[in-house]
Coordinates of N, CA, C and O in Angstrom, one line a residue:
M41 N -5.1 3.9 25.1 CA -4.9 3.1 23.9 C -4.1 4.0 22.9 O -4.4 5.1 22.6
S42 N -3.1 3.4 22.3 CA -2.3 4.1 21.3 C -3.0 4.1 20.0 O -3.6 3.1 19.6
R43 N -2.8 5.1 19.2 CA -3.4 5.2 17.9 C -2.5 4.4 16.9 O -1.3 4.4 17.0
R44 N -3.1 3.8 15.9 CA -2.4 3.1 14.8 C -2.9 3.6 13.5 O -4.1 3.7 13.3
V45 N -2.0 4.1 12.7 CA -2.3 4.7 11.4 C -1.6 3.9 10.3 O -0.4 3.7 10.3
L46 N -2.4 3.3 9.4 CA -1.9 2.5 8.3 C -1.5 3.5 7.2 O -2.2 4.4 6.8
V47 N -0.2 3.4 6.7 CA 0.3 4.2 5.6 C 0.6 3.3 4.4 O 1.4 2.5 4.5
A48 N -0.2 3.5 3.4 CA 0.0 2.7 2.2 C 1.1 3.3 1.3 O 1.1 4.4 1.0
L49 N 2.1 2.4 1.0 CA 3.3 2.9 0.3 C 3.5 2.1 -1.0 O 3.2 0.9 -1.1
D50 N 4.0 2.9 -2.0 CA 4.5 2.3 -3.2 C 5.7 3.2 -3.6 O 6.2 3.9 -2.7
R51 N 6.2 3.2 -4.8 CA 7.4 3.9 -5.1 C 7.0 5.3 -5.7 O 7.9 5.9 -6.3
S52 N 5.8 5.8 -5.6 CA 5.4 7.0 -6.2 C 5.7 8.2 -5.3 O 5.9 8.1 -4.1
D53 N 5.8 9.4 -6.0 CA 6.0 10.7 -5.2 C 4.8 10.9 -4.3 O 5.0 11.4 -3.1
Q54 N 3.6 10.5 -4.7 CA 2.4 10.7 -3.8 C 2.5 9.9 -2.6 O 2.1 10.3 -1.5
S55 N 3.1 8.7 -2.7 CA 3.3 7.8 -1.5 C 4.3 8.4 -0.6 O 4.1 8.4 0.6
T56 N 5.3 9.0 -1.1 CA 6.3 9.7 -0.3 C 5.7 10.8 0.5 O 5.9 11.0 1.7
K57 N 4.8 11.6 -0.2 CA 4.1 12.7 0.4 C 3.2 12.2 1.5 O 3.0 12.8 2.6
A58 N 2.6 11.0 1.3 CA 1.7 10.5 2.3 C 2.5 10.1 3.6 O 2.0 10.3 4.7
L59 N 3.6 9.5 3.4 CA 4.5 9.2 4.5 C 4.9 10.4 5.2 O 4.9 10.5 6.5
D60 N 5.3 11.5 4.5 CA 5.7 12.7 5.1 C 4.5 13.3 5.9 O 4.8 13.7 7.1
H61 N 3.3 13.2 5.4 CA 2.2 13.7 6.1 C 1.9 12.9 7.4 O 1.7 13.5 8.5
A62 N 2.0 11.6 7.3 CA 1.8 10.8 8.5 C 2.8 11.0 9.5 O 2.5 11.1 10.7
L63 N 4.1 11.2 9.1 CA 5.1 11.5 10.1 C 4.9 12.8 10.8 O 5.2 13.0 12.0
A64 N 4.4 13.8 10.1 CA 4.2 15.2 10.6 C 2.9 15.2 11.5 O 3.0 15.9 12.5
V65 N 1.9 14.6 11.1 CA 0.6 14.7 11.7 C 0.3 13.7 12.8 O -0.3 14.0 13.8
H66 N 0.9 12.5 12.6 CA 0.6 11.4 13.5 C 1.9 10.9 14.3 O 2.1 9.7 14.4
E67 N 2.6 11.9 14.7 CA 3.9 11.5 15.4 C 3.7 10.8 16.7 O 4.6 10.1 17.2
D68 N 2.5 10.9 17.3 CA 2.2 10.1 18.5 C 1.6 8.8 18.3 O 1.4 8.0 19.2
A69 N 1.4 8.4 17.0 CA 0.8 7.1 16.7 C 1.9 6.1 16.3 O 3.0 6.4 16.0
T70 N 1.5 4.8 16.2 CA 2.3 3.8 15.6 C 1.9 3.8 14.1 O 0.7 3.6 13.8
L71 N 2.8 3.9 13.2 CA 2.5 3.8 11.8 C 2.7 2.4 11.4 O 3.7 1.7 11.7
V72 N 1.6 1.9 10.7 CA 1.7 0.6 10.1 C 2.0 0.8 8.6 O 1.1 1.2 7.8
L73 N 3.2 0.6 8.2 CA 3.7 0.9 6.9 C 3.4 -0.4 6.0 O 3.9 -1.5 6.3
V74 N 2.5 -0.2 5.0 CA 2.0 -1.3 4.2 C 2.4 -1.1 2.7 O 2.2 0.0 2.2
N75 N 3.0 -2.2 2.1 CA 3.2 -2.2 0.7 C 2.6 -3.5 0.2 O 2.7 -4.5 0.8
V76 N 1.9 -3.3 -1.0 CA 1.2 -4.5 -1.6 C 2.0 -4.9 -2.8 O 2.2 -4.0 -3.7
V77 N 2.3 -6.1 -2.9 CA 3.0 -6.7 -4.1 C 1.9 -7.4 -4.9 O 1.3 -8.3 -4.5
D78 N 1.8 -6.9 -6.2 CA 0.8 -7.4 -7.1 C 1.3 -8.6 -7.8 O 2.2 -8.4 -8.6
P79 N 0.7 -9.8 -7.6 CA 1.2 -11.0 -8.3 C 1.0 -11.0 -9.8 O 1.7 -11.8 -10.5
T80 N 0.2 -10.1 -10.4 CA 0.1 -10.1 -11.8 C 1.4 -9.7 -12.5 O 1.5 -9.9 -13.7
R81 N 2.4 -9.2 -11.7 CA 3.7 -8.9 -12.3 C 4.5 -10.1 -12.6 O 5.5 -10.1 -13.3
W82 N 4.2 -11.2 -11.9 CA 5.0 -12.5 -12.1 C 4.2 -13.7 -12.5 O 4.7 -14.7 -12.7
V83 N 2.8 -13.5 -12.6 CA 2.0 -14.6 -13.0 C 1.0 -14.2 -14.1 O 0.5 -13.1 -14.0
S84 N 0.8 -15.0 -15.1 CA -0.1 -14.8 -16.1 C -0.9 -16.0 -16.3 O -0.4 -17.1 -16.4
A85 N -2.2 -15.9 -16.5 CA -3.1 -17.1 -16.6 C -3.1 -17.7 -18.0 O -3.6 -18.8 -18.3
G86 N -2.6 -17.0 -19.0 CA -2.6 -17.4 -20.4 C -4.0 -17.1 -21.0 O -4.9 -16.7 -20.3
D87 N -4.1 -17.2 -22.3 CA -5.3 -16.8 -22.9 C -6.2 -17.9 -23.5 O -7.2 -17.7 -24.0
G88 N -5.7 -19.2 -23.3 CA -6.5 -20.3 -23.8 C -6.4 -20.5 -25.2 O -7.0 -21.5 -25.8
E89 N -5.7 -19.7 -25.9 CA -5.5 -19.8 -27.4 C -4.1 -19.8 -27.8 O -3.7 -19.1 -28.7
G90 N -3.3 -20.6 -27.1 CA -1.9 -20.8 -27.5 C -0.9 -20.1 -26.5 O 0.2 -20.5 -26.4
M91 N -1.4 -19.1 -25.8 CA -0.5 -18.4 -24.9 C -0.5 -19.2 -23.6 O -1.6 -19.3 -22.9
D92 N 0.6 -19.8 -23.2 CA 0.6 -20.5 -22.0 C 0.7 -19.7 -20.7 O 1.1 -18.5 -20.8
A93 N 0.3 -20.2 -19.6 CA 0.4 -19.5 -18.3 C 1.9 -19.3 -18.1 O 2.8 -20.0 -18.5
F94 N 2.2 -18.2 -17.4 CA 3.5 -17.8 -17.1 C 3.7 -17.5 -15.6 O 2.8 -16.9 -15.0
Y95 N 4.8 -18.1 -15.1 CA 5.2 -17.8 -13.7 C 6.7 -17.6 -13.7 O 7.4 -18.4 -14.3
S96 N 7.1 -16.6 -13.0 CA 8.6 -16.4 -12.9 C 8.9 -16.3 -11.4 O 8.6 -15.3 -10.7
K97 N 9.6 -17.3 -10.9 CA 10.1 -17.2 -9.5 C 11.0 -16.1 -9.3 O 11.0 -15.4 -8.2
E98 N 11.8 -15.8 -10.3 CA 12.8 -14.7 -10.1 C 12.1 -13.3 -10.0 O 12.4 -12.5 -9.2
L99 N 11.0 -13.1 -10.8 CA 10.3 -11.9 -10.8 C 9.5 -11.8 -9.4 O 9.4 -10.7 -8.8
E100 N 9.0 -12.9 -8.9 CA 8.3 -12.9 -7.6 C 9.3 -12.5 -6.5 O 9.0 -11.6 -5.7
E101 N 10.5 -13.1 -6.5 CA 11.5 -12.8 -5.5 C 11.9 -11.4 -5.6 O 12.1 -10.7 -4.6
S102 N 12.1 -10.9 -6.8 CA 12.6 -9.6 -7.0 C 11.5 -8.5 -6.5 O 11.9 -7.6 -5.8
A103 N 10.3 -8.8 -6.8 CA 9.2 -7.9 -6.3 C 9.1 -7.9 -4.8 O 8.9 -6.8 -4.2
K104 N 9.2 -9.0 -4.2 CA 9.1 -9.1 -2.7 C 10.3 -8.5 -2.1 O 10.2 -7.8 -1.1
E105 N 11.5 -8.6 -2.7 CA 12.7 -8.0 -2.2 C 12.6 -6.5 -2.3 O 12.9 -5.7 -1.4
A106 N 12.1 -6.0 -3.4 CA 11.9 -4.5 -3.6 C 10.9 -4.0 -2.6 O 11.1 -2.9 -2.0
S107 N 9.9 -4.7 -2.3 CA 8.9 -4.3 -1.3 C 9.5 -4.2 0.1 O 9.3 -3.3 0.8
D108 N 10.3 -5.2 0.4 CA 11.0 -5.2 1.7 C 11.9 -4.0 1.9 O 12.0 -3.4 2.9
E109 N 12.6 -3.7 0.8 CA 13.6 -2.6 0.8 C 12.8 -1.3 1.0 O 13.2 -0.4 1.7
L110 N 11.7 -1.1 0.3 CA 10.8 0.1 0.4 C 10.3 0.2 1.8 O 10.4 1.3 2.4
L111 N 9.8 -0.9 2.4 CA 9.3 -0.8 3.8 C 10.4 -0.5 4.8 O 10.2 0.2 5.7
E112 N 11.6 -1.1 4.6 CA 12.7 -0.9 5.5 C 13.1 0.6 5.4 O 13.4 1.2 6.5
S113 N 13.2 1.1 4.3 CA 13.6 2.6 4.1 C 12.6 3.5 4.8 O 12.9 4.4 5.5
A114 N 11.3 3.2 4.6 CA 10.2 4.0 5.3 C 10.3 3.8 6.8 O 10.1 4.8 7.5
A115 N 10.6 2.6 7.3 CA 10.7 2.4 8.7 C 11.9 3.2 9.3 O 11.8 3.7 10.4
E116 N 13.0 3.2 8.5 CA 14.1 4.0 8.9 C 13.8 5.5 9.0 O 14.2 6.2 10.0
R117 N 13.0 6.0 8.1 CA 12.6 7.4 8.1 C 11.7 7.7 9.3 O 11.9 8.7 10.0
A118 N 10.8 6.7 9.7 CA 10.0 6.9 10.9 C 10.9 6.9 12.1 O 10.7 7.7 13.0
D119 N 11.8 6.0 12.2 CA 12.7 5.9 13.3 C 13.5 7.2 13.5 O 13.6 7.8 14.6
E120 N 14.0 7.8 12.4 CA 14.7 9.0 12.4 C 13.9 10.2 12.9 O 14.3 11.1 13.5
A121 N 12.6 10.1 12.6 CA 11.6 11.1 13.1 C 11.1 10.9 14.5 O 10.3 11.7 15.0
G122 N 11.5 9.8 15.1 CA 11.1 9.4 16.4 C 9.6 8.9 16.5 O 9.0 9.0 17.5
V123 N 9.2 8.3 15.4 CA 7.8 7.8 15.3 C 7.9 6.2 15.3 O 8.7 5.7 14.5
D124 N 7.1 5.6 16.1 CA 7.1 4.1 16.1 C 6.4 3.6 14.8 O 5.5 4.2 14.3
A125 N 7.0 2.5 14.2 CA 6.5 2.0 13.0 C 6.7 0.5 12.9 O 7.6 0.0 13.6
E126 N 5.8 -0.1 12.2 CA 5.9 -1.6 11.9 C 5.6 -1.7 10.4 O 5.0 -0.9 9.8
T127 N 6.1 -2.8 9.9 CA 6.0 -3.0 8.4 C 5.2 -4.2 8.1 O 5.2 -5.2 8.8
V128 N 4.4 -4.1 7.0 CA 3.6 -5.2 6.6 C 3.7 -5.3 5.1 O 3.4 -4.3 4.4
R129 N 4.1 -6.5 4.5 CA 4.1 -6.7 3.1 C 2.9 -7.6 2.8 O 2.7 -8.7 3.4
L130 N 2.0 -7.2 1.9 CA 0.8 -7.9 1.5 C 1.0 -8.3 0.0 O 1.7 -7.7 -0.7
V131 N 0.4 -9.4 -0.4 CA 0.4 -9.9 -1.8 C -1.0 -10.0 -2.3 O -1.9 -10.6 -1.7
G132 N -1.3 -9.3 -3.4 CA -2.6 -9.3 -4.0 C -2.9 -8.0 -4.7 O -1.9 -7.2 -5.0
G133 N -4.1 -7.8 -5.1 CA -4.5 -6.5 -5.7 C -4.4 -5.4 -4.7 O -4.8 -5.7 -3.5
P134 N -3.8 -4.3 -5.0 CA -3.6 -3.3 -4.0 C -4.8 -2.8 -3.2 O -4.8 -2.9 -1.9
A135 N -5.9 -2.4 -3.8 CA -7.0 -1.9 -3.0 C -7.6 -3.0 -2.2 O -7.9 -2.8 -1.0
Q136 N -7.9 -4.2 -2.8 CA -8.5 -5.3 -2.0 C -7.6 -5.8 -0.9 O -8.1 -6.1 0.2
S137 N -6.3 -5.8 -1.1 CA -5.4 -6.3 0.0 C -5.5 -5.3 1.1 O -5.5 -5.8 2.3
I138 N -5.5 -4.0 0.9 CA -5.6 -3.1 2.0 C -6.9 -3.2 2.7 O -7.0 -3.2 3.9
L139 N -8.0 -3.3 1.9 CA -9.3 -3.5 2.6 C -9.4 -4.8 3.4 O -10.0 -4.8 4.5
D140 N -8.8 -5.8 2.9 CA -8.8 -7.1 3.6 C -8.0 -7.0 4.9 O -8.5 -7.5 5.9
Y141 N -6.9 -6.3 4.8 CA -6.1 -6.0 6.0 C -6.9 -5.2 7.0 O -6.9 -5.6 8.2
L142 N -7.6 -4.2 6.6 CA -8.4 -3.4 7.5 C -9.6 -4.3 8.1 O -9.9 -4.1 9.3
D143 N -10.1 -5.2 7.3 CA -11.2 -6.1 7.8 C -10.6 -6.9 8.9 O -11.2 -7.1 10.0
D144 N -9.4 -7.5 8.7 CA -8.8 -8.4 9.7 C -8.3 -7.6 10.9 O -8.3 -8.1 12.0
E145 N -7.7 -6.4 10.7 CA -7.1 -5.6 11.8 C -7.9 -4.4 12.1 O -7.4 -3.5 12.8
G146 N -9.1 -4.2 11.6 CA -9.9 -3.0 11.7 C -9.9 -2.4 13.0 O -9.8 -1.1 13.2
E147 N -10.1 -3.1 14.1 CA -10.2 -2.5 15.4 C -8.9 -2.1 15.9 O -8.8 -1.4 16.9
N148 N -7.8 -2.5 15.2 CA -6.5 -2.1 15.6 C -5.9 -1.0 14.7 O -4.7 -0.6 14.9
V149 N -6.7 -0.5 13.8 CA -6.2 0.6 12.9 C -7.3 1.7 13.0 O -8.5 1.5 12.9
D150 N -6.7 2.9 13.3 CA -7.6 4.1 13.5 C -7.8 5.0 12.3 O -8.8 5.7 12.2
Q151 N -6.9 4.9 11.3 CA -6.9 5.8 10.2 C -6.0 5.2 9.1 O -5.1 4.4 9.4
V152 N -6.3 5.6 7.8 CA -5.4 5.2 6.7 C -4.9 6.5 6.1 O -5.7 7.5 5.9
V153 N -3.7 6.5 5.7 CA -3.1 7.7 5.0 C -2.5 7.1 3.7 O -1.7 6.1 3.8
M154 N -2.8 7.7 2.6 CA -2.3 7.2 1.3 C -2.2 8.3 0.3 O -2.9 9.3 0.4
G155 N -1.4 8.1 -0.7 CA -1.3 9.1 -1.8 C -2.3 8.9 -2.9 O -2.8 7.8 -3.0
S156 N -2.5 10.0 -3.6 CA -3.4 9.9 -4.7 C -2.6 10.0 -6.0 O -1.6 10.8 -6.0
H157 N -2.9 9.2 -7.0 CA -2.2 9.3 -8.2 C -2.7 10.3 -9.2 O -2.2 10.5 -10.3
G158 N -3.8 11.0 -8.8 CA -4.3 12.1 -9.6 C -4.9 11.8 -10.9 O -4.9 12.6 -11.8
R159 N -5.3 10.5 -11.1 CA -5.9 10.2 -12.4 C -7.3 11.0 -12.5 O -8.0 11.1 -11.5
R160 N -7.6 11.4 -13.7 CA -8.8 12.1 -14.0 C -9.5 11.5 -15.2 O -8.9 10.8 -16.0
G161 N -10.8 11.8 -15.2 CA -11.6 11.4 -16.4 C -11.6 10.0 -16.8 O -11.7 9.1 -15.9
L162 N -11.4 9.7 -18.0 CA -11.6 8.3 -18.6 C -10.5 7.4 -18.0 O -10.8 6.2 -17.7
S163 N -9.3 7.8 -17.8 CA -8.3 6.9 -17.3 C -8.6 6.4 -15.8 O -8.4 5.3 -15.5
R164 N -9.2 7.3 -15.0 CA -9.7 6.9 -13.7 C -10.8 5.9 -13.8 O -10.8 4.9 -13.0
V165 N -11.7 6.1 -14.7 CA -12.9 5.2 -14.8 C -12.4 3.9 -15.3 O -12.8 2.8 -14.8
L166 N -11.5 3.8 -16.3 CA -11.1 2.6 -16.9 C -10.1 1.8 -16.0 O -10.2 0.6 -15.8
M167 N -9.2 2.5 -15.4 CA -8.2 1.8 -14.6 C -8.5 1.8 -13.1 O -8.0 1.0 -12.3
G168 N -9.4 2.6 -12.7 CA -9.8 2.7 -11.3 C -8.7 3.4 -10.5 O -7.7 3.8 -11.0
S169 N -9.0 3.6 -9.2 CA -8.0 4.2 -8.3 C -8.0 3.5 -7.0 O -9.0 3.3 -6.4
V170 N -6.8 3.1 -6.6 CA -6.7 2.4 -5.4 C -7.2 3.3 -4.2 O -7.9 2.8 -3.4
A171 N -6.8 4.5 -4.2 CA -7.2 5.5 -3.2 C -8.7 5.6 -3.2 O -9.3 5.6 -2.1
E172 N -9.3 5.7 -4.3 CA -10.8 5.9 -4.4 C -11.5 4.6 -3.8 O -12.4 4.7 -3.0
K173 N -11.0 3.5 -4.2 CA -11.6 2.2 -3.8 C -11.5 2.1 -2.3 O -12.5 1.7 -1.6
V174 N -10.3 2.4 -1.7 CA -10.1 2.2 -0.3 C -11.0 3.3 0.4 O -11.6 3.0 1.4
T175 N -11.0 4.5 -0.1 CA -11.8 5.5 0.6 C -13.3 5.2 0.6 O -13.9 5.3 1.6
R176 N -13.8 4.6 -0.5 CA -15.2 4.3 -0.5 C -15.6 3.1 0.4 O -16.7 3.1 0.9
R177 N -14.6 2.2 0.5 CA -15.0 0.9 1.2 C -14.4 0.8 2.6 O -14.7 -0.2 3.3
S178 N -13.5 1.7 3.0 CA -12.8 1.5 4.3 C -13.8 1.7 5.5 O -14.7 2.5 5.5
S179 N -13.5 0.9 6.5 CA -14.2 1.0 7.7 C -13.7 2.0 8.7 O -14.3 2.3 9.7
V180 N -12.6 2.7 8.3 CA -11.9 3.7 9.1 C -11.7 4.9 8.2 O -11.7 4.8 7.0
P181 N -11.5 6.1 8.8 CA -11.3 7.3 8.0 C -10.0 7.2 7.2 O -9.0 6.5 7.6
V182 N -10.0 7.8 6.0 CA -8.9 7.7 5.0 C -8.5 9.2 4.7 O -9.4 10.0 4.3
T183 N -7.2 9.5 4.8 CA -6.7 10.7 4.3 C -5.9 10.4 3.0 O -5.0 9.6 3.0
V184 N -6.3 11.1 2.0 CA -5.7 11.0 0.7 C -4.8 12.2 0.5 O -5.3 13.3 0.5
V185 N -3.5 12.0 0.3 CA -2.6 13.1 0.1 C -2.2 13.3 -1.3 O -1.9 12.3 -2.0
R186 N -2.4 14.5 -1.9 CA -2.1 14.8 -3.3 C -0.6 15.0 -3.5 O 0.1 15.4 -2.6

């Protein structure tokens, strides 16, 4: 059975380091390159006090296109390194979307590799951390790359 390693990607330096790590350490695995597009960037529910709900088809299409470009670029890097890869674009909250994917595909994913954004103290408590949430709730081992 071949190993499958999910690599969570965004446009951060930490995400690039996570991909570098996965390419170096898991060269015999199939990398499942995942990017989550957060719909809060193009949808707003409004506040019920005069602010109307907002939806922008252009912002949605732009976000999905940027996601596809990121995934394509990462897949090209994997190909150049001789590592098998497949791409998955998810839509939703980043941590929950990754966890839902693991629930659906859990027996087909052996490990998660993702970057850490290095938040500390109050900002981590208030904003949360995708890496922390995934690490705490994942059904498979998670490697967090700084």
